[in-house]
XYZ file of C-alpha atoms in Angstrom:
353
model
C 22.649 12.980 166.283
C 21.483 15.016 163.299
C 18.237 13.031 163.318
C 17.380 14.484 166.730
C 18.131 18.003 165.497
C 15.731 17.659 162.566
C 12.862 15.770 164.222
C 9.358 17.211 164.276
C 5.980 16.297 165.749
C 4.122 15.851 162.471
C 4.082 12.023 162.891
C 3.124 11.358 159.248
C -0.087 10.203 157.607
C -3.011 8.408 159.227
C -0.946 5.203 159.659
C 1.437 6.947 162.040
C -1.382 8.757 163.849
C -3.133 5.444 164.510
C 0.066 3.964 165.946
C 0.500 7.040 168.133
C -3.050 6.665 169.413
C -2.298 3.014 170.205
C 0.726 4.058 172.286
C -1.466 6.674 173.984
C -4.151 4.094 174.772
C -1.604 1.644 176.162
C -0.102 4.319 178.410
C -3.382 5.832 179.576
C -5.714 2.815 179.736
C -3.580 -0.296 179.270
C -5.572 -1.169 176.152
C -4.885 -1.538 172.428
C -8.299 -0.040 171.613
C -8.282 3.393 169.949
C -10.883 5.993 169.038
C -9.678 6.814 165.522
C -12.531 6.334 162.996
C -10.161 4.596 160.540
C -9.198 1.958 163.058
C -10.381 -1.585 162.307
C -13.552 -2.691 164.091
C -12.755 -5.511 166.518
C -14.794 -8.408 167.842
C -15.774 -6.367 170.928
C -17.100 -3.414 168.932
C -14.059 -1.228 169.629
C -11.526 -0.092 167.051
C -7.926 -1.250 166.823
C -4.813 -0.562 164.785
C -4.071 -2.921 161.925
C -0.356 -2.209 162.239
C 2.148 -4.213 164.236
C 1.933 -3.672 168.021
C 5.651 -3.532 168.828
C 6.345 0.107 167.963
C 3.458 1.518 170.047
C 4.549 -0.705 172.947
C 8.132 0.556 172.740
C 6.920 4.151 172.509
C 4.994 3.975 175.801
C 8.013 5.040 177.950
C 8.493 8.126 175.761
C 4.807 8.957 176.071
C 5.049 8.536 179.853
C 8.091 10.819 179.928
C 6.184 13.502 178.019
C 3.242 13.113 180.403
C 5.530 13.446 183.423
C 7.161 16.560 181.981
C 3.762 18.111 181.351
C 2.996 17.962 185.094
C 5.603 20.663 185.712
C 3.552 23.789 186.482
C 4.417 26.145 183.591
C 4.313 23.288 181.066
C 0.885 21.937 181.992
C -0.962 23.845 179.218
C 1.321 22.125 176.686
C 0.510 18.583 177.859
C -0.811 17.342 174.513
C 2.139 18.747 172.570
C 4.729 17.456 175.044
C 3.379 13.908 174.836
C 3.388 14.036 171.060
C 6.890 15.559 170.961
C 8.233 12.875 173.293
C 6.879 10.069 171.111
C 8.240 11.852 168.037
C 11.745 11.239 169.392
C 11.285 7.514 168.799
C 12.264 7.324 165.136
C 15.218 9.750 165.326
C 16.695 7.484 168.001
C 15.899 4.311 166.061
C 17.325 5.745 162.834
C 20.575 6.736 164.520
C 20.926 3.169 165.836
C 20.011 1.865 162.373
C 22.878 3.817 160.790
C 25.282 2.312 163.339
C 23.858 -1.172 162.714
C 24.324 -0.681 158.964
C 27.971 0.148 159.620
C 28.282 -3.130 161.527
C 26.492 -5.066 158.783
C 28.870 -3.686 156.153
C 31.866 -4.782 158.245
C 30.383 -8.272 158.489
C 30.146 -8.302 154.697
C 33.907 -7.848 154.517
C 33.930 -4.143 153.657
C 36.601 -1.837 155.032
C 35.757 0.614 157.798
C 35.738 3.482 155.280
C 33.321 1.676 153.014
C 31.187 0.666 155.992
C 31.020 4.323 157.023
C 30.091 5.241 153.448
C 27.257 2.677 153.572
C 25.917 4.175 156.806
C 26.098 7.699 155.392
C 24.456 6.626 152.142
C 21.598 5.077 154.086
C 21.170 8.091 156.355
C 21.423 10.892 153.821
C 21.078 9.307 150.379
C 17.714 7.597 150.885
C 14.286 8.559 152.286
C 15.347 7.087 155.651
C 16.165 10.600 156.890
C 12.658 11.715 155.952
C 11.096 8.774 157.802
C 13.161 9.555 160.887
C 10.900 12.602 161.205
C 7.699 10.521 161.245
C 6.218 7.776 163.404
C 6.032 5.210 160.604
C 7.297 1.734 161.491
C 9.770 1.244 158.628
C 12.890 2.449 160.518
C 12.260 -0.009 163.367
C 11.510 -2.830 160.923
C 14.766 -2.044 159.113
C 16.764 -2.070 162.337
C 15.375 -5.407 163.489
C 16.043 -7.047 160.123
C 19.617 -5.740 160.071
C 20.183 -7.079 163.588
C 18.675 -10.444 162.632
C 20.928 -10.845 159.603
C 23.973 -9.506 161.466
C 23.582 -12.159 164.160
C 23.111 -14.812 161.494
C 26.300 -13.580 159.789
C 28.144 -13.871 163.107
C 26.989 -17.482 163.337
C 28.139 -18.123 159.792
C 31.529 -16.680 160.707
C 32.292 -18.403 164.030
C 29.759 -21.250 164.174
C 28.562 -20.357 167.681
C 24.926 -21.251 168.168
C 24.444 -18.506 170.777
C 23.935 -15.960 167.971
C 20.841 -17.689 166.625
C 18.244 -17.074 169.372
C 18.871 -13.328 169.086
C 18.699 -13.558 165.302
C 15.354 -15.345 165.483
C 14.038 -12.963 168.125
C 14.878 -9.913 165.997
C 13.226 -11.486 162.947
C 10.101 -12.247 164.982
C 10.003 -8.740 166.421
C 10.338 -7.326 162.896
C 7.135 -9.167 161.999
C 5.508 -7.815 165.184
C 6.431 -4.341 163.920
C 5.443 -4.838 160.296
C 3.713 -8.146 159.386
C 5.228 -7.947 155.875
C 8.547 -8.848 157.525
C 7.345 -12.451 157.776
C 8.687 -12.920 154.245
C 12.232 -12.427 155.554
C 12.062 -15.471 157.854
C 12.574 -18.221 155.231
C 15.396 -16.249 153.594
C 17.089 -15.850 156.978
C 16.772 -19.567 157.729
C 18.205 -20.626 154.367
C 21.066 -18.174 154.766
C 22.146 -19.300 158.214
C 21.994 -23.064 157.656
C 25.518 -24.421 158.206
C 27.292 -26.531 155.626
C 27.263 -29.602 157.900
C 23.833 -31.191 157.658
C 24.056 -32.605 161.173
C 23.936 -29.025 162.492
C 20.864 -27.997 160.490
C 18.320 -29.025 163.138
C 20.103 -27.419 166.145
C 20.642 -24.203 164.188
C 17.080 -24.012 162.864
C 15.560 -24.767 166.263
C 17.544 -22.097 168.062
C 16.471 -19.539 165.479
C 12.857 -20.645 165.108
C 11.890 -20.986 168.775
C 12.084 -17.226 169.499
C 10.241 -16.565 166.230
C 7.533 -18.999 167.264
C 7.152 -17.388 170.700
C 6.715 -13.937 169.163
C 4.373 -15.398 166.551
C 2.239 -17.052 169.231
C 1.930 -13.789 171.166
C 1.013 -11.933 167.982
C -1.577 -14.596 167.102
C -3.091 -14.361 170.583
C -3.372 -10.582 170.219
C -5.071 -11.023 166.850
C -7.563 -13.446 168.375
C -8.301 -11.032 171.208
C -8.847 -8.121 168.821
C -10.307 -9.664 165.676
C -11.213 -13.261 166.514
C -8.647 -15.010 164.306
C -4.903 -15.658 164.745
C -4.238 -14.665 161.145
C -6.437 -11.558 161.057
C -4.371 -8.370 161.448
C -7.209 -6.008 160.618
C -6.413 -5.217 157.002
C -9.899 -6.195 155.856
C -10.254 -5.988 152.069
C -6.592 -5.069 151.515
C -4.789 -8.003 149.932
C -2.061 -9.118 147.556
C -4.183 -8.387 144.514
C -2.105 -6.021 142.338
C -0.659 -7.456 139.102
C 3.039 -8.032 139.735
C 4.248 -5.955 136.815
C 2.181 -2.934 137.900
C 3.528 -2.787 141.429
C 7.070 -3.696 140.400
C 7.249 -0.976 137.768
C 5.786 1.533 140.200
C 8.191 0.714 143.038
C 11.251 0.782 140.817
C 10.641 3.428 138.170
C 7.529 5.548 138.756
C 7.894 9.279 139.555
C 5.335 8.711 142.327
C 7.545 6.457 144.460
C 10.129 4.747 142.262
C 13.526 3.799 143.629
C 15.070 5.276 140.486
C 13.809 8.735 141.442
C 14.200 8.679 145.219
C 17.353 6.617 145.826
C 19.164 6.170 142.506
C 22.499 5.379 144.212
C 20.968 2.153 145.525
C 20.809 0.893 141.943
C 24.531 0.178 142.400
C 23.462 -2.707 144.635
C 23.159 -5.033 141.633
C 26.837 -4.796 140.593
C 27.707 -4.527 144.285
C 26.242 -7.954 144.988
C 28.382 -9.388 142.202
C 31.440 -7.825 143.816
C 30.452 -9.174 147.233
C 29.926 -12.653 145.834
C 33.629 -12.919 145.021
C 34.470 -13.049 148.730
C 31.134 -13.417 150.544
C 29.057 -15.603 148.277
C 26.515 -16.727 150.867
C 26.012 -13.182 152.171
C 25.542 -11.811 148.654
C 22.995 -14.537 147.965
C 21.155 -13.756 151.208
C 20.873 -10.036 150.501
C 19.872 -10.636 146.897
C 17.227 -13.176 147.901
C 15.814 -10.902 150.596
C 15.623 -7.960 148.187
C 13.986 -10.052 145.465
C 11.419 -11.769 147.694
C 10.506 -8.600 149.588
C 10.140 -6.505 146.430
C 8.072 -9.112 144.603
C 5.708 -9.577 147.545
C 5.259 -5.838 148.143
C 4.658 -5.321 144.407
C 1.468 -7.380 144.622
C 0.076 -5.537 147.657
C -3.112 -3.605 146.951
C -1.548 -0.393 148.318
C 2.037 -0.903 147.159
C 2.614 2.891 147.023
C 1.824 3.087 150.795
C -0.600 5.983 150.643
C 0.747 9.385 151.657
C 4.456 8.582 151.602
C 7.753 9.922 150.328
C 9.334 7.481 147.916
C 8.963 3.689 148.110
C 8.169 3.501 151.834
C 7.461 -0.219 151.845
C 10.959 -0.869 150.456
C 12.700 1.091 153.228
C 13.524 -2.086 155.236
C 15.742 -3.156 152.304
C 17.721 0.085 152.222
C 20.432 -0.856 154.766
C 21.229 -4.006 152.801
C 21.151 -2.210 149.465
C 23.333 0.607 150.821
C 26.023 -1.869 151.923
C 25.858 -3.654 148.573
C 25.985 -0.361 146.662
C 29.190 0.700 148.419
C 30.706 -2.691 147.563
C 30.342 -1.726 143.887
C 32.738 1.193 144.264
C 36.197 0.566 142.771
C 39.369 0.982 144.844
C 40.387 4.618 145.265
C 43.382 4.291 142.965
C 41.236 2.889 140.162
C 38.485 5.483 140.068
C 38.041 6.811 136.545
C 36.707 10.219 135.575
C 33.654 8.593 134.063
C 32.868 6.789 137.279
C 33.309 10.001 139.262
C 30.915 11.777 136.922
C 28.256 9.073 137.347
C 28.771 9.041 141.122
C 28.411 12.836 141.225
C 25.147 12.665 139.271
C 23.755 9.977 141.577
C 24.786 11.947 144.649
C 23.129 15.089 143.287
C 19.979 13.128 142.511
C 19.904 11.705 146.031
C 20.300 15.119 147.635
C 17.616 16.492 145.373
């Protein structure tokens, strides 16, 4: 995978460093407590990460592999760097799987294999996802889990088999355990998957919600253990306090992190959803609702620009869905006009830039 070729050990800003230290603490001491001064003070006087626990937990095997490699005689002086390099492989692997999952999502939306491949390539190389594959931020994993959740729900919508729903609910719950913002996707997912027959609403909702509830209970217990409250994640004074229009304008059109500047091709998602609605009305509604709810909620967050980031980092979990919708906007090959090709070329150049 190209993501593995281009990975580095920089991790990213302080957010990623804190998650790395959490993985280190779990591997070395079996504890979520960290020593970073910007960690949140817990009820026991120790500091903890305010970010979701799932990614550090999943990174522990990579950390252990780096530690084991460092015990080889000539490599022992590089122990610290080997552990960090091993954990840095996490997001390249996740991003490669995310591209494949986006391909599968596009197929479920009724796109051809060529268009599905175009959606995966657009996500990988036409958005900041490639950049975030070289960090330890949690957005790639959140994206992957949301795509898997909606893909399983789409499978249920297609064949009516209830066996898809526990996995869908589990992935949605794990997304929230990776990035608590992902909680906003749960009601959209539930409304999307509800079958047309009302008598099947309760069985479908229960099978999806039970795994979510289990993950939520574990996350609440961890919050109680760390901070004394099931709803306290450690964000302190950070809150949804930004005027909506300020955050929305910044996320969509500001040079600092606007979608217009960092992923202009994804603006084709709007006409793409209209095209999808002609054959996949419920799916188009689900993607549109997820994009709208997520963007509006993030726009009111006190740090909507996500600190030291490249582009609209907090919108990255939407990119697989927007990439699939954007490709749906493309006309059939035989109907491509010169004007459309010119616009597409400009968007492609802007993305590469």
